[in-house]
CSV table of C-alpha atoms in Angstrom, one decimal:
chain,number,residue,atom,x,y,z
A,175,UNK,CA,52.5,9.3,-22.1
A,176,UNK,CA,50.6,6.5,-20.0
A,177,UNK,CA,53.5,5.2,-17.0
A,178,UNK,CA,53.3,1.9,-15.1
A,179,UNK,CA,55.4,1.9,-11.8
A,180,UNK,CA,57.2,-0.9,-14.0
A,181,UNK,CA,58.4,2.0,-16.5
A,182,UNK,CA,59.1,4.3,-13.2
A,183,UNK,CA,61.6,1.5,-11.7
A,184,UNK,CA,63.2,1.0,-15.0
A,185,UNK,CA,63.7,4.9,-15.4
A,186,UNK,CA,65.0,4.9,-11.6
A,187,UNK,CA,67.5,2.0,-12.0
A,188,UNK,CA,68.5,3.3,-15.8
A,189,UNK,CA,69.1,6.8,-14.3
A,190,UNK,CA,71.1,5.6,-10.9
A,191,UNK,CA,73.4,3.5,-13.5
A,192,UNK,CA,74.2,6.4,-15.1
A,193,UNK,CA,75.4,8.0,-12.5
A,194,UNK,CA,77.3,5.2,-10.8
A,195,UNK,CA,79.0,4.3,-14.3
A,196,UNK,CA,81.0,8.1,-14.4
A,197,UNK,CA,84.6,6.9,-13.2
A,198,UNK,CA,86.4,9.4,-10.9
A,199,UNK,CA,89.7,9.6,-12.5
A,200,UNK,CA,89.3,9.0,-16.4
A,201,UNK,CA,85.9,11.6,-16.8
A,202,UNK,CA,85.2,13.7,-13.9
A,203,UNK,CA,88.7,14.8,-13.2
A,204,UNK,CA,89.0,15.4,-16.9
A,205,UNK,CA,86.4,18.2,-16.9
A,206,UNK,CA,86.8,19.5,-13.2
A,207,UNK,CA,84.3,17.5,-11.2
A,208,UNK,CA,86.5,15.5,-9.4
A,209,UNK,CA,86.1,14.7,-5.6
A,210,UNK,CA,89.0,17.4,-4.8
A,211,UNK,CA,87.8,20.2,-7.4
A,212,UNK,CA,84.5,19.8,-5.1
A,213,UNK,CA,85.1,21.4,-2.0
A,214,UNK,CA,85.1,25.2,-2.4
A,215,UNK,CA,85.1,27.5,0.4
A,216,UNK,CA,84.2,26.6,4.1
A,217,UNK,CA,81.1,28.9,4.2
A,218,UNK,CA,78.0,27.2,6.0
A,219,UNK,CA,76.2,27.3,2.3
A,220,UNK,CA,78.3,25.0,-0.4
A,221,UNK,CA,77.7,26.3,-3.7
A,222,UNK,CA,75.5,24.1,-6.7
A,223,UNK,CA,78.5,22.6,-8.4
A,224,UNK,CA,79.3,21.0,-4.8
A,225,UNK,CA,76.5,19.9,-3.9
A,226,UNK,CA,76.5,18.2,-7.0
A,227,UNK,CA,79.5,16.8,-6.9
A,228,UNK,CA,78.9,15.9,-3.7
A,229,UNK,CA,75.8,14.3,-4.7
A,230,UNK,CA,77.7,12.3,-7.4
A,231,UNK,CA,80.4,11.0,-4.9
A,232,UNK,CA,77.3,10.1,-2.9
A,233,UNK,CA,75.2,7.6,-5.2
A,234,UNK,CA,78.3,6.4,-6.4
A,235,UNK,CA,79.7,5.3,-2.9
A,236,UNK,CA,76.2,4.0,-1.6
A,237,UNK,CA,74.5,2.2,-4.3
A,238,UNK,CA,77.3,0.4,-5.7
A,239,UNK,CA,76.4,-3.0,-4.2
A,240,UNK,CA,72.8,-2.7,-4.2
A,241,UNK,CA,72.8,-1.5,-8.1
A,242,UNK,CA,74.8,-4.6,-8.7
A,243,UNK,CA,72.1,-7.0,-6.8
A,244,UNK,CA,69.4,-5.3,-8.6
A,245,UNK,CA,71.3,-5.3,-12.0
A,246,UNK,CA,71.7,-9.1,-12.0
A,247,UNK,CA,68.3,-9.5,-10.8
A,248,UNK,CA,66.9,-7.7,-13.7
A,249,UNK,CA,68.8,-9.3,-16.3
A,250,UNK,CA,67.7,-13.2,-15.0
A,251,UNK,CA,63.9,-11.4,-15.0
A,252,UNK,CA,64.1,-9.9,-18.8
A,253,UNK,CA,66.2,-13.2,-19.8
A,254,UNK,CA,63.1,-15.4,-18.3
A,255,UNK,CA,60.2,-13.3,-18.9
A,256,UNK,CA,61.5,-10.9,-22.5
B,38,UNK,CA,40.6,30.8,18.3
B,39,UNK,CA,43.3,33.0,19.4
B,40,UNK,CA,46.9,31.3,19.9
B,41,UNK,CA,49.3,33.6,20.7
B,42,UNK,CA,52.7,33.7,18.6
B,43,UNK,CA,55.5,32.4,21.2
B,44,UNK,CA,58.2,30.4,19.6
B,45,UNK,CA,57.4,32.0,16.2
B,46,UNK,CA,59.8,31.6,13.4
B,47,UNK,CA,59.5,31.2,10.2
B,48,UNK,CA,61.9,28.7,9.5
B,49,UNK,CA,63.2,25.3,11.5
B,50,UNK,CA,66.6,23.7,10.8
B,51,UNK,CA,66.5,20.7,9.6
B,52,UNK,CA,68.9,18.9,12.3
B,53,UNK,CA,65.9,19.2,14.9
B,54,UNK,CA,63.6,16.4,16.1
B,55,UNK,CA,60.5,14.9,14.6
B,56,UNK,CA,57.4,16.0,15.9
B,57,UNK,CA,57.6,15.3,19.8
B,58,UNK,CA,55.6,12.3,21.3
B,59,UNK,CA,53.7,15.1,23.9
B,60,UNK,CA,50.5,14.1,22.7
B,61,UNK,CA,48.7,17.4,23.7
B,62,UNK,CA,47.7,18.4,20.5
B,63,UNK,CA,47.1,15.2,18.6
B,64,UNK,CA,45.3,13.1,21.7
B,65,UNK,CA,46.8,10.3,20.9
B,66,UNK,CA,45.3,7.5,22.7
B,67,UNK,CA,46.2,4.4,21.0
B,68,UNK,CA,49.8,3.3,22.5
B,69,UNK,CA,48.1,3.8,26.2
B,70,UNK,CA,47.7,0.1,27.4
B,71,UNK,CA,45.5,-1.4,24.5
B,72,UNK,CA,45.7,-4.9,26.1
B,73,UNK,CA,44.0,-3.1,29.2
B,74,UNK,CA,41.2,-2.2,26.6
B,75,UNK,CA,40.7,-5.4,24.8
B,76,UNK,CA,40.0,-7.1,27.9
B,77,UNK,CA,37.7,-4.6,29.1
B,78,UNK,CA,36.2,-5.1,25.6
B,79,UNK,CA,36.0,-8.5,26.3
B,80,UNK,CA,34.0,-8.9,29.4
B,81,UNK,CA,30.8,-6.8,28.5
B,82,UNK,CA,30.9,-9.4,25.5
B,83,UNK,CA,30.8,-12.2,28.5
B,84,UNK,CA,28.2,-10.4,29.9
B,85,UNK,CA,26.1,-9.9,27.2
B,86,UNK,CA,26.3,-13.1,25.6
B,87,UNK,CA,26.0,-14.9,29.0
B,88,UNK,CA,22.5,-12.9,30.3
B,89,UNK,CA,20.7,-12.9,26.5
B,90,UNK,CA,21.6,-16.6,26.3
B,91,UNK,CA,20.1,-16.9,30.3
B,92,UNK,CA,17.2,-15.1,28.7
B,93,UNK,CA,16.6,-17.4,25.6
B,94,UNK,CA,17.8,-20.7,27.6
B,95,UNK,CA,20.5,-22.3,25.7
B,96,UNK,CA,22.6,-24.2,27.9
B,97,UNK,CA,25.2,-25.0,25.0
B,98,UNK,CA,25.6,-21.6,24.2
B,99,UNK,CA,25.9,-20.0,28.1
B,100,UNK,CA,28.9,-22.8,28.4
B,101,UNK,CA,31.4,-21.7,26.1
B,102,UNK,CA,31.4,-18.5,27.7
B,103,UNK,CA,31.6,-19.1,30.9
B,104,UNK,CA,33.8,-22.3,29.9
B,105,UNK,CA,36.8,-21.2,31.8
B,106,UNK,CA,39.1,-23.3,28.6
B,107,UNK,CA,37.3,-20.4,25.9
B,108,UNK,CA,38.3,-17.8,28.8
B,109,UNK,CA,41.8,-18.5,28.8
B,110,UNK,CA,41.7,-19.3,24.9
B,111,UNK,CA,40.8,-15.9,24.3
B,112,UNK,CA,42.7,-13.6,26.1
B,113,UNK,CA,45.8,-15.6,24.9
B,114,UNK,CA,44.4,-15.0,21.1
B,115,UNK,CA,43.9,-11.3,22.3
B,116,UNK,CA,47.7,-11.3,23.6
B,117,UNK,CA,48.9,-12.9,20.2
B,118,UNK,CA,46.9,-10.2,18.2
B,119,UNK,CA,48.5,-7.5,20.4
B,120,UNK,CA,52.3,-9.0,19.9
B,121,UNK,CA,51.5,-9.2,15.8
B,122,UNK,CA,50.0,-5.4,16.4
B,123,UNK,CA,53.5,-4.1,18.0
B,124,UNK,CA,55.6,-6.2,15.8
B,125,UNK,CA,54.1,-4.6,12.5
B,126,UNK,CA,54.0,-1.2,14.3
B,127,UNK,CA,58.2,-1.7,15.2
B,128,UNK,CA,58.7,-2.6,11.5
B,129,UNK,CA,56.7,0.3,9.8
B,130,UNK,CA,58.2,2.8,12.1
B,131,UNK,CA,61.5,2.0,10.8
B,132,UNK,CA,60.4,3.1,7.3
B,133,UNK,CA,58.5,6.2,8.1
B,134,UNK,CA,57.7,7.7,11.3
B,135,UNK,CA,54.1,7.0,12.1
B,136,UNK,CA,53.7,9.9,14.7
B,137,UNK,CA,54.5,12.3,11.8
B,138,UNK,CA,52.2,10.8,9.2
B,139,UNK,CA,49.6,10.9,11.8
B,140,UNK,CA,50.2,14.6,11.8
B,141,UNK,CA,48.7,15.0,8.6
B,142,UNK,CA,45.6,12.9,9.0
B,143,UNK,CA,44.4,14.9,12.0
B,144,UNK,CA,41.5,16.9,10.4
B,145,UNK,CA,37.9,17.8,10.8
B,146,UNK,CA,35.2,18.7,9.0
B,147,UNK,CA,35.5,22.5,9.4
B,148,UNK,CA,39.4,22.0,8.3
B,149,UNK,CA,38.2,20.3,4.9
B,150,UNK,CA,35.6,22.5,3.9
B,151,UNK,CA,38.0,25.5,4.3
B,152,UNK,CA,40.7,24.4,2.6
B,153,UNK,CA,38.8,23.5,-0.5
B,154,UNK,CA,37.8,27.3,-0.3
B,155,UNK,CA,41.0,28.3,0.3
B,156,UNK,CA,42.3,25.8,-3.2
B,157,UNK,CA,39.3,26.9,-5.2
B,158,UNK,CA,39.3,30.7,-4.4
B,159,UNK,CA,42.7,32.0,-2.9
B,160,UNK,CA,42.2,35.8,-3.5
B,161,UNK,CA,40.7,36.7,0.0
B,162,UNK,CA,42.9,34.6,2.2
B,163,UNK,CA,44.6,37.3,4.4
B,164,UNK,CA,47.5,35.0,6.8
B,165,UNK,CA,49.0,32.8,5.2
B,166,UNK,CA,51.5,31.7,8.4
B,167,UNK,CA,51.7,28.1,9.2
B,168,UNK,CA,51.7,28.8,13.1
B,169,UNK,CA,53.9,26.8,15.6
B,170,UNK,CA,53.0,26.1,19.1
B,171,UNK,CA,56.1,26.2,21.4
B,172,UNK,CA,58.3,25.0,18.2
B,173,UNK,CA,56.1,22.2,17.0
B,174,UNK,CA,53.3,23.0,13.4
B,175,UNK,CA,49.9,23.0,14.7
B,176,UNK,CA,48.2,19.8,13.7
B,177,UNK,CA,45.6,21.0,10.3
B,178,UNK,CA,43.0,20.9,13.0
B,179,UNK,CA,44.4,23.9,14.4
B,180,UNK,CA,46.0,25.8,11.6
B,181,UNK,CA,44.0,26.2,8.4
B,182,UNK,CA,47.0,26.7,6.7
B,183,UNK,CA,49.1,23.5,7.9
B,184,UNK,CA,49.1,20.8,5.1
B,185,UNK,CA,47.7,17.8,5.6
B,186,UNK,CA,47.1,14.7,3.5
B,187,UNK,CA,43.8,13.8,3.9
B,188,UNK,CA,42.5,16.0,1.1
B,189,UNK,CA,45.3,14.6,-1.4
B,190,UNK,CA,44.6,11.3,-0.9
B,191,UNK,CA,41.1,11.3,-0.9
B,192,UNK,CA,41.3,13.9,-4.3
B,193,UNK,CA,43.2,11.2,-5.7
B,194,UNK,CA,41.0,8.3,-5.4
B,195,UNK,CA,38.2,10.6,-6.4
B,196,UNK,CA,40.1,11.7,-9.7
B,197,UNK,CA,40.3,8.1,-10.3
B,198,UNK,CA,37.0,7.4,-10.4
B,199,UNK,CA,35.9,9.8,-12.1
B,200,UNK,CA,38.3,9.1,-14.5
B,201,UNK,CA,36.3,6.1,-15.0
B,202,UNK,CA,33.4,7.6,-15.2
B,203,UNK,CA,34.2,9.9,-17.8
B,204,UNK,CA,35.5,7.1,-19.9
B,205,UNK,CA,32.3,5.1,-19.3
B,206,UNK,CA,30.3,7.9,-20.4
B,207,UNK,CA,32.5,8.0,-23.9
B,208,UNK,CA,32.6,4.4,-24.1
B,209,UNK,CA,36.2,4.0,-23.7
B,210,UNK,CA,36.2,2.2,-20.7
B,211,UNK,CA,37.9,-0.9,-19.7
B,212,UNK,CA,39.1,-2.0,-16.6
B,213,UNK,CA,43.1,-1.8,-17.6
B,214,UNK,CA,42.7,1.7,-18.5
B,215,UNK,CA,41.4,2.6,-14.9
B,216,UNK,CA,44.5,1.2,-13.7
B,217,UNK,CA,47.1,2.6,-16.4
B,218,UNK,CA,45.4,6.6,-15.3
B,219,UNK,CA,45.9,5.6,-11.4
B,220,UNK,CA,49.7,4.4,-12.0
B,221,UNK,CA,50.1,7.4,-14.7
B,222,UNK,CA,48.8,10.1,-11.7
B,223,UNK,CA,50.9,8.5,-9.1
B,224,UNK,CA,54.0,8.3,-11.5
B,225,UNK,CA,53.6,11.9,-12.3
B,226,UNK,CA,53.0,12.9,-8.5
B,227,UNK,CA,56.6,11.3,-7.2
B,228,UNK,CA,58.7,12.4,-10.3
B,229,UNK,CA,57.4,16.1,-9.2
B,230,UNK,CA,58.2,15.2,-5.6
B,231,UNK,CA,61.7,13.9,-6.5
B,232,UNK,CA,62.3,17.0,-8.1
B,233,UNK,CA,61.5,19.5,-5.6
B,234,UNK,CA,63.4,17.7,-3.3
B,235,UNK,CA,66.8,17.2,-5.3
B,236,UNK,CA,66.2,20.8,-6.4
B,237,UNK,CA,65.7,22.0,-2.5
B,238,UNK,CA,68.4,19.6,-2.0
B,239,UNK,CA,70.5,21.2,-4.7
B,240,UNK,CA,70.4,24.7,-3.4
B,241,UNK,CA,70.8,23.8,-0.1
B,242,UNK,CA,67.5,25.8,1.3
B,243,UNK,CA,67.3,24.8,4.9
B,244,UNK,CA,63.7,24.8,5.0
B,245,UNK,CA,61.3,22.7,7.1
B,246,UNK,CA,59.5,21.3,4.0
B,247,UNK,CA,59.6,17.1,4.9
B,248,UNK,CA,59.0,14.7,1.6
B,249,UNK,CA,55.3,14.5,3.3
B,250,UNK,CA,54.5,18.2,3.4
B,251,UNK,CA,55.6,18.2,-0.9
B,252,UNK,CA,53.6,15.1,-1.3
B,253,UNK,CA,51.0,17.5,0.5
B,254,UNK,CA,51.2,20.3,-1.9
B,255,UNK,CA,51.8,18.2,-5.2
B,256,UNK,CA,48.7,16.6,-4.3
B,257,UNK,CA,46.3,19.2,-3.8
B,258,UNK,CA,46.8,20.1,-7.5
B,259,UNK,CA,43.6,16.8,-7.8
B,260,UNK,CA,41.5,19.0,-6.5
B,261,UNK,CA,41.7,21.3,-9.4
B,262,UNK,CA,41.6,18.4,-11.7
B,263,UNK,CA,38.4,17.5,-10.1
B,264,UNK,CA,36.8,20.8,-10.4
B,265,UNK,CA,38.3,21.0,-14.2
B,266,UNK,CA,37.0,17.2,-15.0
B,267,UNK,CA,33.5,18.0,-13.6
B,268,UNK,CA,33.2,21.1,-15.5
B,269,UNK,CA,34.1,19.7,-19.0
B,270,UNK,CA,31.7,16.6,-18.4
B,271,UNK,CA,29.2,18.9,-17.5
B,272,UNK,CA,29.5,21.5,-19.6
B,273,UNK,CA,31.6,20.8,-22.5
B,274,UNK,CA,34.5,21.7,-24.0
B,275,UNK,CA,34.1,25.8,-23.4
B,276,UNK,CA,33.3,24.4,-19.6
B,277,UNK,CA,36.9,22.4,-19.4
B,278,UNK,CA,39.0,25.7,-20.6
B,279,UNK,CA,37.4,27.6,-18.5
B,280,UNK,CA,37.6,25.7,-15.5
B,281,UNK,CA,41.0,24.8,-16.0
B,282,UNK,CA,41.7,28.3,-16.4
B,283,UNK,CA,40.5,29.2,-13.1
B,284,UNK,CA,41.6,26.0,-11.3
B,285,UNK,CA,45.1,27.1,-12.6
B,286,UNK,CA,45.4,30.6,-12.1
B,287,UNK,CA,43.9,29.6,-8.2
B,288,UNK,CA,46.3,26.5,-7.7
B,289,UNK,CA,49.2,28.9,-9.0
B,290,UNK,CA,48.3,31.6,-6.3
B,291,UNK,CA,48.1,29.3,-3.9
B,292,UNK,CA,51.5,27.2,-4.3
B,293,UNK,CA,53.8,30.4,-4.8
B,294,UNK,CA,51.9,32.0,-1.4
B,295,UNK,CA,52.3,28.7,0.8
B,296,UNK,CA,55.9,28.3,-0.9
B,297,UNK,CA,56.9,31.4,-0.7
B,298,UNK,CA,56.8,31.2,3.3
B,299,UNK,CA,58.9,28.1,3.6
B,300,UNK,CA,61.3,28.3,1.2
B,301,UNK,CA,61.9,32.2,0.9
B,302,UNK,CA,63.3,33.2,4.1
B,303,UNK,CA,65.0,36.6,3.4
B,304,UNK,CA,61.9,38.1,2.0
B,305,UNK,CA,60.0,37.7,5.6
B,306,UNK,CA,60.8,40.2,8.6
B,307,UNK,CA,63.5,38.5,10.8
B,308,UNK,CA,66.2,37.0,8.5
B,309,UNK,CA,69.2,36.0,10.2
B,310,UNK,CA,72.5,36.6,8.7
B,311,UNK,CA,73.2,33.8,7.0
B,312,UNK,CA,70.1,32.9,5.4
B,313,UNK,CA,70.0,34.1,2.0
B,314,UNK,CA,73.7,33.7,0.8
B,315,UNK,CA,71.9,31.0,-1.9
B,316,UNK,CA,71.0,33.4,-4.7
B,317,UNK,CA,67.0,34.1,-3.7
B,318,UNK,CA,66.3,34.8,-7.3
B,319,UNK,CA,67.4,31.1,-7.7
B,320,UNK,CA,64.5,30.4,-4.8
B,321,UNK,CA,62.0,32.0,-6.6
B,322,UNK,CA,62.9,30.2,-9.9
B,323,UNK,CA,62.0,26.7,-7.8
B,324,UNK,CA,58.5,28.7,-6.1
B,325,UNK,CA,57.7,30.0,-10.0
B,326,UNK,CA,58.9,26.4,-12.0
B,327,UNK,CA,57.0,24.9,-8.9
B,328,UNK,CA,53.9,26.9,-9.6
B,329,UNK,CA,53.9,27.0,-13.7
B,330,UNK,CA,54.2,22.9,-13.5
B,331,UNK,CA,50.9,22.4,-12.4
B,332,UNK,CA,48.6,23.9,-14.8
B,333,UNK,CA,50.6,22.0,-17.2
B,334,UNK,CA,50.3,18.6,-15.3
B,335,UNK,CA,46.5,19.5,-14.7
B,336,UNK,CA,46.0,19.8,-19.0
B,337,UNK,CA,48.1,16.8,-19.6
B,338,UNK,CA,46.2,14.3,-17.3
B,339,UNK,CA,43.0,15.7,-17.9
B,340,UNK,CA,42.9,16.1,-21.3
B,341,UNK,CA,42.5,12.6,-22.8
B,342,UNK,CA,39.3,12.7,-20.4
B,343,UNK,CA,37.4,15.8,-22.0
B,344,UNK,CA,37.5,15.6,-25.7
């Protein structure tokens, strides 16, 4: 399994899409991840399913814009250069 | 070298400061007037050139330094080069604090040589306490058991050669393979990084681990390879199993016993209250997975080398 940092970028990008394409109130909701289901008790140590959900809220909140920058930048490079 | 143990504790929350800019341990002279220095680097240069050129008589030579236009020529390209110095200083430090990485770079000799004892034969290493000094790590100068990334790196680019080298002794070489194993090391190294730290993210460990002390650890692992490579060049086959045998069982030892003190607080003497309300077991599944990936890394990126 031989990886170029061109394979690693694609894999970063591919993976941060997948996360930023799970809608909040059709899917995660749906199966108890939703931003309300999230927040447990008010210990000082948030269980795993918070911190992922947190997690998820996170990446999708943040990387919105820039996913769609480098999204359209990516398409024009693979539409130019196959 | 005796330091005693004040401000011990075996872990730091992670809200506190970067490594403070006291430079007692790290004498760190470089931010203390460097345009001070370059001048004074300047004038034994006039001095030097000016009585030699006295001595061999070229008039042409003994005017453009004591030309007063050069004079003032050069210290303003020394003032430029000092601006562009700042400037790119102020821009990296934005990305990643250069005091810390300098931490990790502050080695000697007698620091090297012990820690490639310590990767390669583990068993008879007593303390394995990274000690603090009035709350900040001891620089790896210090501290043989502090981390530092000067053994990583240079393992790395010493894997990669010999990468090629084993290659060119098979016949396989070309220049775009040397290049594929270097991006196909480095690949492997930050996808293990990213790991540990979403994982130690996950589980919310408070531990003092930064992304450069796991780059640390996942990189002492090419030290092993080197050992393992070496051996299987050398030796053959029988050499490489054996060797990576022992390279592995070693490495193993030694991640889950420097591990085990960062990210396993409740098993060391003075656990506060609220330190281990995150399953431990779930701790030592990250110190174990941690420790069983790297024989397996070591196999798959050494393998293709040793046939």
């Amino acid at each position: 399994m031989a990886f170029t940092l061109y394979s690693l970028i694609q894999t970063a990008i591919l993976c941060t899409n997948a996360v930023a394409v799970l809608h909040e109130e059709r899917f995660l909701s749906k199966i108890g991840w939703g931003v309300d289901q999230g927040v447990g008790g008010f210990g000082d140590d948030p269980g795993v399913k918070a911190q992922v959900l947190n997690l998820i809220r996170s990446v999708r909140t943040v990387m919105r814009v820039p996913l769609i920058i480098l999204n359209s930048a990516c398409i024009v490079l693979l539409l130019l250069f196959g | 070298m005796d330091l005693p143990h004040h401000g011990y504790r075996a872990t730091k929350q992670r809200g506190r400061t970067a490594a403070p800019t006291d430079s007692v341990l790290f004498d760190d002279t470089s931010s203390a007037a460097p345009a001070m220095n370059n001048q004074a680097y300047y004038t034994p240069g006039y001095n030097m050139g000016g009585t030699s050129n006295d001595m061999q008589g070229g008039p042409g030579a003994n005017n453009l330094f004591t030309d007063p236009m050069a004079n003032a020529a050069m210290m303003y390209g020394s003032s430029l080069a000092n601006q562009g110095k700042d400037m790119v200083n102020k821009e990296i430090s934005r990305f990643m604090s250069v005091n810390k990485l300098k931490y990790f770079f502050a080695v000697d000799t007698r620091y090297v040589l012990k820690k490639l004892m310590i990767l390669m034969f583990p068993y008879t290493h007593q303390d394995w306490e990274v000690r603090y000094h009035r709350d900040t790590p001891l620089t790896p100068r210090q501290d043989v058991n502090a981390p530092d990334l000067y053994i990583p790196t240079m393992a790395f680019i010493t894997y990669i050669l010999l990468a090629g080298m084993a290659l060119g002794i098979q016949k396989r070489f070309s220049p775009e393979v040397l290049g594929l194993c270097a991006s196909t090391a480095l690949v492997w190294i930050i996808i293990e990084v990213l790991v540990m730290l979403l994982s130690l993210y996950l589980l919310t460990v408070h531990s003092d681990l930064s992304t450069f002390d796991l780059i640390a650890y996942s990189g002492y692992k090419y030290v092993g390879m080197i050992f393992t490579v070496l051996c299987g060049l050398l030796f053959g086959s029988d050499g490489y199993f054996v060797a990576l045998a022992w390279s592995s069982c070693a490495l193993m030892f030694f991640i889950v016993r420097s591990l085990k003190m960062k990210i396993l607080p409740s098993l060391s003497s003075d656990s506060m209250g609220m330190g281990s309300s995150a399953k431990p077991q779930l701790r030592l599944y990250i110190t174990v997975a941690t420790a069983v990936f790297q024989p397996i890394i070591i196999y798959w990126l050494t393998s293709h080398l040793v046939r």
